[in-house]
């Protein structure tokens, strides 16, 4: 909220209560933020997926609306089948909060246009269940369709096991749907929007979205 | 169980079983005007008069701590946590509390509910928690002792419990400390601190004012967990048989607490709360009696209306349950509907259980029977009928022996590079990354992510300000010299706060000691508190609250006296925050210090070096001149305020050599900078290498700065009566100290970061 409203400068940003039936009208972007929905005592995101408002979020996404899921939001998107695969417990079986490096695999999405393909960005993770897995078919499909947007890498962009903080298959940190309007990632770009907090690399994702909507509105 | 007890003698027997003393039972009977107490009443007295709730053996001593002055808004003991002004119409609430015995018995839940309890103390006042800290102490990790396995189990469980609770609740855990010493083998310490922010005038008091107002219980249902947690578990020496006390440990539900936080703050903002107190130790017994006592009112409670997890619970169990995530709220009758609407929105219970009366008594009915009828002033802390004891003291016999240690008998260090590596790899000094990476340290996006800093800094959105926070205590010093050790604990925390550029504001403390009935333990307690008090006066940091945890003993004896200090500092402009790591090539490295002292152990007394080389905790704690310490703190704040510093790091365990190494690798593997330094061997000692490199002299800070700032820094240092000498420069990728040490930073860093994961038996992916 702070990152989009105050840092990015979008005063019209609002929270939507999970028990609402509708996300409201004239919405450009829905962000499913991180957190521990329903305590995540069951599988992460498994209950939040049934929150009343999710019905409308799914409708919005299917109509081509832009949806970004961060951390728990990514887990909810997978549970809602808006994105393929699932996130299981970290390989270490421990929660991990630290800064990681991400290699940008796609710069031709509405979420990443301000980034460069191959660029390495520094963004924190904070999760206990960020280990991305999918069936071999699904994974092959994801790779074939170029749906992996971010991979965990070293500071120099090497996608190697040592740089993988949670055991995710193919070092996957974030993916996008085939249509290109729904993206989920485990790292927290909103925590890396101000230099004073250590990194402003994450802001570029929000700037990409602002750019996308500014252009869309101008064209319209 | 029948609630009525038929004879006074039966009642006396029950009272003794519940941990009350003979004379305490007699007082209870007189408070009840000679009536035979019911079983429930004895249960209530036993928890309310337990050490944990009544402070009966400590209150006369802790009252001597400075509790006024500075920016204090609410004094210690007046509310659930102290409150200090930070300007802009805002105040900071903060408090530290122990959850030692629960964590020893059931590490995961014990630690988790410790975090949950301290967070509730903060938001029950109306403040939103912005940060948590944890001070942890365990037995040795690296000894050959058969108990090491249990220690590892405790470390893993405690860290997991703290992480799961804080992470799910959504508060960043930003700082803390972890020590390992055999004295904590059977009795680990888990001290949790929370910090919150509230607007002036938006706080809520834990007071039941307004006769006729409605008493409600909100949050989770009441269950059978935690019964007698405060009395049998927290207020007695416990033994190997403690496993049987596991049911006295509460079970935490962090998501319920998150909902309770939001509902509570929403209710306060809506102006429908008259008074509120969280339910921690002693549950409904404590909240009803303390809220009544504070307002000079009474309460009539109908236990049949308390939402229960199990229908068959007795009055005794309901009154003593320490089920978590509950609050007692006093509301005007016309606001009940509004409260219920808010709590229902957050999927929480909000049940009317009674009303505020003018009788001054807590009256409890259950199943149509009067199970308790007790004057509130007979139960609540500060009530004139509750017991207060002045215990005897005796200077501990061991002091003579530890003070007789002769340094000159210890051969000087002939392999300083090797010693530095050993120290960096010792569990007490090695990086605790393994621990803190399991905590979400950034949620809410306010933590200034300082990779290695002497204190955490959390910015306050919509202002330019930040709060620095830290916990500290070197218990070896307190063991060697209780008075000086207590003072050092405060001084070290203050230096850590000031190294970031923040001005120390106030102190909360968690006083962990052994059995107060042992005069030697009580001597340690009294002296340590005296030292803390003098130090708090020197830094103008009043004590805003905290807690006392006695009975920290195992069959092997008492723990080292451990008065953990939690301190808050304020920095007006967060763009001026200073972190501890070197920033750039060719910066000057400056040693800022309080100057020479007459310490006959040259700062090696009680040091990690001495422990490692000679296997002893001996000598005197390092000298600590409080006036000079206060000057040092002021100088650090001024240097930061003038933007003269690129880094500042306090010298503590492991001495200057370790501090320099930490300055070099605080940034991790990414941009490591080396250092080349040269300084004279200490003059007033015997020109020893070890006292030069590894002594833990109090009041030495390693600074780095642009060369062009050096003159101004020296000038300012002198104006505060301090020494400042350029000892070298930031350069290369090695740490070079005279002709004594020449090591690659990468290797030192690898030693520093691999110890803890290796000892805990888990290979971590290398970064």
Short mmCIF file of N, CA and C in Angstrom, two decimals, chain B residues 71-130:
data_model
loop_
_atom_site.label_atom_id
_atom_site.label_comp_id
_atom_site.label_asym_id
_atom_site.label_seq_id
_atom_site.Cartn_x
_atom_site.Cartn_y
_atom_site.Cartn_z
N UNK B 71 11.50 12.10 28.36
CA UNK B 71 10.27 12.29 27.59
C UNK B 71 9.17 11.35 28.06
N UNK B 72 9.26 10.93 29.32
CA UNK B 72 8.31 9.96 29.83
C UNK B 72 6.89 10.51 29.92
N UNK B 73 5.94 9.78 29.36
CA UNK B 73 4.53 10.18 29.44
C UNK B 73 3.77 9.34 30.46
N UNK B 74 4.06 8.05 30.46
CA UNK B 74 3.40 7.16 31.42
C UNK B 74 4.49 6.43 32.19
N UNK B 75 4.40 6.49 33.49
CA UNK B 75 5.45 5.91 34.32
C UNK B 75 5.35 4.39 34.42
N UNK B 76 6.48 3.82 34.81
CA UNK B 76 6.54 2.37 34.97
C UNK B 76 5.45 1.89 35.92
N UNK B 77 4.80 0.82 35.54
CA UNK B 77 3.81 0.21 36.42
C UNK B 77 2.43 0.84 36.33
N UNK B 78 2.33 2.03 35.71
CA UNK B 78 1.02 2.66 35.63
C UNK B 78 0.13 1.99 34.60
N UNK B 79 0.74 1.54 33.51
CA UNK B 79 -0.01 0.87 32.46
C UNK B 79 0.73 -0.39 32.06
N UNK B 80 0.21 -1.07 31.03
CA UNK B 80 0.84 -2.32 30.61
C UNK B 80 2.26 -2.12 30.12
N UNK B 81 2.53 -0.96 29.57
CA UNK B 81 3.88 -0.68 29.10
C UNK B 81 4.12 0.81 29.27
N UNK B 82 5.40 1.19 29.33
CA UNK B 82 5.74 2.61 29.46
C UNK B 82 5.51 3.34 28.15
N UNK B 83 5.42 4.65 28.24
CA UNK B 83 5.10 5.45 27.07
C UNK B 83 6.00 6.68 27.06
N UNK B 84 6.65 6.97 25.92
CA UNK B 84 7.51 8.14 25.84
C UNK B 84 7.19 8.97 24.62
N UNK B 85 7.34 10.25 24.77
CA UNK B 85 7.05 11.20 23.70
C UNK B 85 8.16 11.17 22.65
N UNK B 86 7.76 11.13 21.38
CA UNK B 86 8.78 11.22 20.31
C UNK B 86 8.48 12.37 19.36
N UNK B 87 7.63 13.29 19.79
CA UNK B 87 7.33 14.45 18.96
C UNK B 87 6.31 14.14 17.87
N UNK B 88 5.93 15.15 17.10
CA UNK B 88 4.93 14.99 16.04
C UNK B 88 3.62 14.41 16.56
N UNK B 89 3.35 14.62 17.83
CA UNK B 89 2.11 14.10 18.39
C UNK B 89 2.11 12.60 18.59
N UNK B 90 3.30 12.00 18.51
CA UNK B 90 3.38 10.54 18.64
C UNK B 90 4.11 10.14 19.92
N UNK B 91 3.81 8.92 20.35
CA UNK B 91 4.51 8.36 21.51
C UNK B 91 4.92 6.94 21.19
N UNK B 92 5.97 6.48 21.87
CA UNK B 92 6.41 5.10 21.68
C UNK B 92 6.13 4.32 22.96
N UNK B 93 5.53 3.15 22.80
CA UNK B 93 5.28 2.24 23.92
C UNK B 93 6.22 1.06 23.73
N UNK B 94 6.88 0.65 24.79
CA UNK B 94 7.78 -0.50 24.65
C UNK B 94 7.94 -1.23 25.97
N UNK B 95 8.21 -2.52 25.86
CA UNK B 95 8.34 -3.34 27.06
C UNK B 95 9.01 -4.67 26.72
N UNK B 96 9.75 -5.18 27.69
CA UNK B 96 10.37 -6.50 27.52
C UNK B 96 9.85 -7.41 28.63
N UNK B 97 9.69 -8.68 28.31
CA UNK B 97 9.22 -9.65 29.30
C UNK B 97 9.87 -11.00 29.08
N UNK B 98 9.93 -11.76 30.16
CA UNK B 98 10.55 -13.08 30.06
C UNK B 98 9.50 -14.15 29.79
N UNK B 99 9.91 -15.19 29.11
CA UNK B 99 9.11 -16.41 29.03
C UNK B 99 10.06 -17.59 29.13
N UNK B 100 10.83 -17.58 30.24
CA UNK B 100 11.94 -18.52 30.38
C UNK B 100 11.50 -19.95 30.64
N UNK B 101 10.75 -20.11 31.72
CA UNK B 101 10.38 -21.48 32.08
C UNK B 101 9.45 -22.13 31.06
N UNK B 102 8.46 -21.41 30.54
CA UNK B 102 7.65 -22.05 29.49
C UNK B 102 8.51 -22.51 28.31
N UNK B 103 9.52 -21.71 27.96
CA UNK B 103 10.36 -22.06 26.81
C UNK B 103 11.28 -23.24 27.13
N UNK B 104 11.62 -23.38 28.41
CA UNK B 104 12.46 -24.52 28.80
C UNK B 104 11.66 -25.82 28.72
N UNK B 105 10.38 -25.72 29.01
CA UNK B 105 9.52 -26.90 29.06
C UNK B 105 9.00 -27.25 27.67
N UNK B 106 8.62 -26.23 26.91
CA UNK B 106 8.03 -26.45 25.59
C UNK B 106 8.50 -25.29 24.72
N UNK B 107 9.69 -25.44 24.09
CA UNK B 107 10.36 -24.29 23.48
C UNK B 107 9.53 -23.58 22.40
N UNK B 108 8.85 -24.32 21.56
CA UNK B 108 8.13 -23.67 20.47
C UNK B 108 7.00 -22.80 21.00
N UNK B 109 6.09 -23.40 21.77
CA UNK B 109 4.95 -22.63 22.28
C UNK B 109 5.38 -21.63 23.35
N UNK B 110 6.36 -22.01 24.14
CA UNK B 110 6.82 -21.10 25.19
C UNK B 110 7.33 -19.80 24.60
N UNK B 111 8.15 -19.91 23.58
CA UNK B 111 8.71 -18.71 22.95
C UNK B 111 7.63 -17.97 22.17
N UNK B 112 6.80 -18.72 21.45
CA UNK B 112 5.76 -18.08 20.63
C UNK B 112 4.82 -17.25 21.51
N UNK B 113 4.38 -17.82 22.62
CA UNK B 113 3.43 -17.08 23.46
C UNK B 113 4.13 -15.96 24.23
N UNK B 114 5.44 -16.08 24.39
CA UNK B 114 6.19 -14.95 24.96
C UNK B 114 6.09 -13.74 24.04
N UNK B 115 6.25 -13.99 22.75
CA UNK B 115 6.13 -12.91 21.77
C UNK B 115 4.69 -12.38 21.76
N UNK B 116 3.73 -13.30 21.74
CA UNK B 116 2.32 -12.91 21.70
C UNK B 116 1.93 -12.05 22.90
N UNK B 117 2.43 -12.45 24.08
CA UNK B 117 2.09 -11.73 25.30
C UNK B 117 2.61 -10.30 25.30
N UNK B 118 3.84 -10.14 24.85
CA UNK B 118 4.42 -8.80 24.90
C UNK B 118 3.79 -7.91 23.82
N UNK B 119 3.42 -8.50 22.69
CA UNK B 119 2.73 -7.70 21.66
C UNK B 119 1.38 -7.20 22.20
N UNK B 120 0.66 -8.06 22.93
CA UNK B 120 -0.63 -7.63 23.48
C UNK B 120 -0.46 -6.49 24.48
N UNK B 121 0.63 -6.57 25.27
CA UNK B 121 0.89 -5.48 26.21
C UNK B 121 0.96 -4.14 25.49
N UNK B 122 1.47 -4.16 24.28
CA UNK B 122 1.63 -2.92 23.52
C UNK B 122 0.30 -2.48 22.90
N UNK B 123 -0.41 -3.42 22.24
CA UNK B 123 -1.61 -2.93 21.55
C UNK B 123 -2.82 -2.80 22.44
N UNK B 124 -2.77 -3.37 23.63
CA UNK B 124 -3.86 -3.16 24.57
C UNK B 124 -3.90 -1.70 25.03
N UNK B 125 -2.77 -0.99 24.85
CA UNK B 125 -2.74 0.44 25.18
C UNK B 125 -3.21 1.29 24.01
N UNK B 126 -3.43 0.65 22.86
CA UNK B 126 -3.83 1.41 21.69
C UNK B 126 -2.70 1.67 20.72
N UNK B 127 -1.51 1.17 21.05
CA UNK B 127 -0.35 1.40 20.17
C UNK B 127 -0.24 0.27 19.15
N UNK B 128 0.15 0.62 17.92
CA UNK B 128 0.35 -0.42 16.91
C UNK B 128 1.79 -0.91 16.98
N UNK B 129 1.98 -2.23 17.19
CA UNK B 129 3.35 -2.75 17.26
C UNK B 129 4.10 -2.50 15.95
N UNK B 130 5.32 -1.97 16.05
CA UNK B 130 6.12 -1.72 14.85
C UNK B 130 7.38 -2.58 14.80
#
